[in-house]
Coordinates of C-alpha atoms in Angstrom, one line a residue:
V323 CA 2.8 26.3 15.2
Q324 CA 1.8 22.7 14.7
N325 CA 4.1 20.4 12.8
A326 CA 2.9 19.1 9.5
V327 CA 4.1 15.5 10.3
P328 CA 2.7 13.3 13.0
Q329 CA 5.2 13.1 15.9
P330 CA 6.0 10.3 18.2
G331 CA 3.9 10.3 21.3
M332 CA 0.8 11.8 19.5
N333 CA -2.4 9.9 20.1
E334 CA -4.5 8.8 17.1
S335 CA -6.8 11.8 17.2
E336 CA -3.8 14.2 17.0
K337 CA -2.2 12.1 14.2
N338 CA -5.5 12.2 12.3
A339 CA -5.8 16.0 12.8
V340 CA -2.3 16.5 11.4
Q341 CA -3.1 14.3 8.4
L342 CA -6.4 16.2 7.8
D343 CA -4.4 19.5 7.9
N344 CA -2.1 18.1 5.2
M345 CA -5.0 17.3 2.8
A346 CA -4.9 19.7 -0.1
L347 CA -8.3 18.8 -1.5
P348 CA -11.7 19.1 0.1
I349 CA -13.1 15.7 1.3
D350 CA -15.7 15.7 -1.6
E351 CA -12.8 15.7 -4.1
H352 CA -11.0 12.9 -2.2
L353 CA -14.2 10.8 -2.2
S354 CA -14.8 11.5 -5.9
N355 CA -11.2 10.4 -6.7
I356 CA -11.6 7.2 -4.6
E357 CA -15.0 6.5 -6.2
K358 CA -13.6 7.1 -9.7
N359 CA -10.6 4.8 -9.1
L360 CA -12.9 2.0 -7.8
I361 CA -15.2 2.3 -10.8
Q362 CA -12.3 2.4 -13.3
D363 CA -10.9 -0.8 -11.6
A364 CA -14.2 -2.5 -11.8
L365 CA -14.6 -1.6 -15.5
V366 CA -11.1 -3.0 -16.2
R367 CA -11.9 -6.2 -14.3
S368 CA -15.2 -6.6 -16.2
G369 CA -13.6 -5.9 -19.6
G370 CA -15.7 -2.7 -19.9
N371 CA -19.0 -4.4 -19.2
I372 CA -21.0 -1.9 -17.2
T373 CA -23.5 -4.5 -16.0
R374 CA -20.7 -6.8 -14.7
A375 CA -18.9 -3.8 -13.2
A376 CA -22.0 -2.8 -11.4
E377 CA -22.3 -6.3 -9.9
L378 CA -18.7 -6.2 -8.7
L379 CA -19.4 -2.8 -7.0
G380 CA -22.7 -3.9 -5.5
T381 CA -24.8 -1.3 -7.4
T382 CA -27.2 -1.1 -10.3
F383 CA -26.4 -0.6 -13.9
R384 CA -28.3 2.7 -14.0
S385 CA -26.6 4.0 -10.9
L386 CA -23.1 3.1 -12.2
R387 CA -23.9 4.6 -15.7
Y388 CA -24.9 7.8 -13.9
K389 CA -21.7 7.9 -11.9
I390 CA -19.6 7.2 -15.0
K391 CA -21.1 10.2 -16.7
K392 CA -20.9 12.4 -13.5
L393 CA -17.2 11.5 -12.9
N394 CA -16.3 11.8 -16.7
I395 CA -15.0 8.2 -16.9
D396 CA -14.2 7.1 -20.4

């Protein structure tokens, strides 16, 4: 049985495999959470201005508006 914690002497691949085993969510959910956090941060930094937030994120207004709706960001 593999330990759930990276052990001394493990190479990076082994450590990464253990960390992946410990992930409770599928990668799509992790990526959505990261994306949502980045968008929320950009919206806060832009004072809620979607155009400015899109500029901060390097995307378009329309793309960001779509993501906001898709990710249910208030």
